[in-house]
Amino acid sequence: MLRDATPKTIRLAEYTPPTFTIERVALTFDLDVERTEVEAELLISRVPGTQGPLVLNGDADAEGSGQLLSLTIDGVVPAQTAWSLGGEALTLHAPPDRFTLTTRRRLSPSKNKAFEGLYASGSGLFTQCEAEGFRRITWFLDRPDVMSIYTVTLRADPARFPVLLSNGNPVSQTDEVHEGKPRRVAVWHDPHKKPCYLFAVVAADLKARHDTFTTQSGQHVDLNVWVRPQDLDQTAHCMDSLKKSMRWDETRFGREYDLKVFNLVAVSDFNMGAMENKGLNIFNTKFVLARPDTATDVDFAGIEGVVGHEYFHNWSGNRVTCRDWFQLSLKEGFTVFRDQEFSADVGSRAVKRIEEVRRLRSLQFPEDGGPTAHPVRPDSYVEISNFYTVTIYEKGAEVVRMGLTLLGPEVFRKGTDLYFARHDGQAVTTDDFVACLAEVSGRDFSQFKRWYTQAGTPTVSSSSEWDAAKGTLTLTLSQKVPATPGQPEKLPMLVPVTTALLGPSGARLPLVVDGVQRGDEVVLELTQATQRFVFSGLTQRPVPSILRGFSAPVLLETDDDEAALLFRLAHDDDAFNRVEAGQELFLRHLLASVAQVQVNEAPLAPSKALLDATQTALSSALTPTADPALLALALSVPGLDVLGDRLPWADYSSAFLAREHLIAALAQALTPLLEQVDAHLSKSLDGKPYRFAPDDVGRRSLRNLLVAWRARLDDGEAVVLEHLGRAGSMTDTQAALALLCSSTSPARDQALSTFYATWKAEALMMDKWFALQATSTRPQALDDVMALVKHEAFTLENPNRARSLVAALAMSNPLRFHEASGRGYVFLADQVRAIDAFNPQIAARFLTPLTRWKRQDPPRQAVMKRELQRILDREGCSKDVYELVTKSLA
Ligand code: 0A1
Ligand code: ZN
């Protein structure tokens, strides 16, 4: 390496309020791809009673460009001694109390491959300022608790940049001739105070799908979804999702939109999913473009959810923002919770909840149990970009959801109303949010707040004791919060455990808990390390259904025997727990089977009870009241990631053998029924136009699951090819191709080349083409990926493309990535080193699988650690990568 200096750690405990405010910001951009000039006129005031210099943030961009062209204070060039300029700061040593600072700076957007600040994508110009990208555009107090009113003037060649957008409302647009060249000049004004991370500019050759929306108080809003002209026919679903989001936020949270126009722009180079810039959301094309022949049901759902998420930020994030970046979950956890509720309300609530929990368990639980574990409100960071994590987002959403569970919907809504009213226009903390819930409910939330400060996934164990003579069931709940880096000791959490008791027919029994009548479902509050709850007035031993709807983000260990699980799979009226019971049955079988494989025995055949339960569940698909989506979730055999997490070390190859064997055995035993259900579902699907509607989505998911099972039979390839032939949407095409891709048959290569020839001009389709190959389980998949990095359509510079191959292998193909040779690790390290030279955020995200080396066997651990070190040793290693690697090797 190595680095000249250890990157600095920023600590919450060291937070101090700003000593200057920036009331007004006037920015003028002379835009061009190679060379852009930015003039910033800032009206700055000292906070009364403070002292010291003014230190403005200002980073050089990737190429070291971003030179200062001029600087004035109240229109006058100050003495050289009055200010100094370093690599990351512009300091005014003794500025006036209130003054206008004007700076001019030059940028080179085309050289910016980090996609932070102002950058070029295709022939257009775009910005990304969260979290600290604004300082790459101009010198500023780049911190969210400095909120200002912005006016932005954009000047550009109208032939190359006909569309000029910024935040807020349009003021004017004129075409002029400047120094003999045509210039379009657009002025935007945002009447709402905002932190600079919400600033945005777009200058590009785009076309809009236009629509309008009338808010509940009668305000007219112009809506535009801006894309490349050839993509306009893929914008209907995005616009529809936007209008639904706007209406939903009014009815569910009482939140109305507050500008005359809402612009949403799609860009193909983007590090994340999308960005909530005030009035000008910028989206990764992946979360905008969809047509039935190009997008899967998962893509359609993703667009709906992300459009909702960014729109909902207008209140949870923009109007009420974060005081500092330690409070990131204040806006992200809350907004994820809001987008989850939106998707649940417009789709299937039960399916949505199960999917959320799967995501939490497969991504957040491992993070919480690994070397980068951090609380929902972290205490420190080196690089804030590393903290856009599943803990901040998804665990943060679970914490808000627990607030709802504890308060009930009416009181919770009073709490959010109070929060928005009290803190509108402010930059606040997670404590401020919780204080509103506490105030409206009159409850003490001090123990609850440990969810924000203690990292690690608690384990909750439950056992029940039946006393026939007394007619009581005693439920003992205990909790353990594991040690995590920097937090060796933990205090007990407040865990809401939603519970019902099921009678012999599956009906919920009336509850008397510790002598008090509690209806037929109760939220037990576990606050101690161990607690007993006595249910009385019972005539027969009931089956407890606990943690219903996954009422807390914990690992649950119950004393359920196989009979209780089978009973709950058949009868539990909580859909989440019903599906959960089925999954647990599969898991118990698979874990026993893996143990056999590990001692070189044959994998286990499914028991009669498991076969019968599967058959009963599947047969119910033929009944009029069937819910195919839930059945598909209940019958999906747990994936390698889930299995790996339950094993002492993540032995994916044994898990793979056990899993394949189980699916093949189920398919063999139930072949006629699988065909019957397929035919039944097909009646509603084949020959009908595609609809993104919960019932059809459910039918497709169950049918695709059954095809996947039958693909394991001797005539599997024929089944898959027939499915490919009848596919009426990308959902089915992709499912069939994924199955073919895991084979070595000539039909695979044929199907892949047909797909390539059909779609090579569509970037998102090519991403699918790469991802299909990167996630194949066939033995040569790793060699395939190594060859594909050299494919003419591959580039590491486009984040979506890099994700579709490199991250898809490392994060979605555990079997082949963790090949015993260690070649997968070396390959990943090579890619991370290459990417870190131009895009540190993406490099840091991609290396995550290597940080989990403790979950592997010692030989693999050795290679993973060596490769982490090699990543760290690269000259110029970014602080993003430095932080994650050093934490994981510590
Ligand atoms: N606030 C956005 C996430 C986001 C964060 C950083 C970005 O650039 C580095 C981009 C987007 C959201 O929650 O959607
Ligand atoms: Zn967000």
Short mmCIF file of N, CA and C and ligand atoms in Angstrom, two decimals, residues 309 313 332 393, ligand 2:
data_model
loop_
_atom_site.label_atom_id
_atom_site.label_comp_id
_atom_site.label_asym_id
_atom_site.label_seq_id
_atom_site.Cartn_x
_atom_site.Cartn_y
_atom_site.Cartn_z
N HIS A 309 -41.08 4.30 -2.33
CA HIS A 309 -40.05 4.66 -1.35
C HIS A 309 -39.55 6.09 -1.58
N HIS A 313 -40.24 9.59 0.72
CA HIS A 313 -39.17 10.39 1.33
C HIS A 313 -39.52 11.89 1.32
N GLU A 332 -34.48 6.39 6.53
CA GLU A 332 -34.50 5.16 5.72
C GLU A 332 -35.35 4.05 6.34
N TYR A 393 -31.67 0.11 6.84
CA TYR A 393 -32.92 0.12 6.08
C TYR A 393 -33.94 -0.89 6.65
ZN ZN B 2 -34.49 5.74 1.11
#
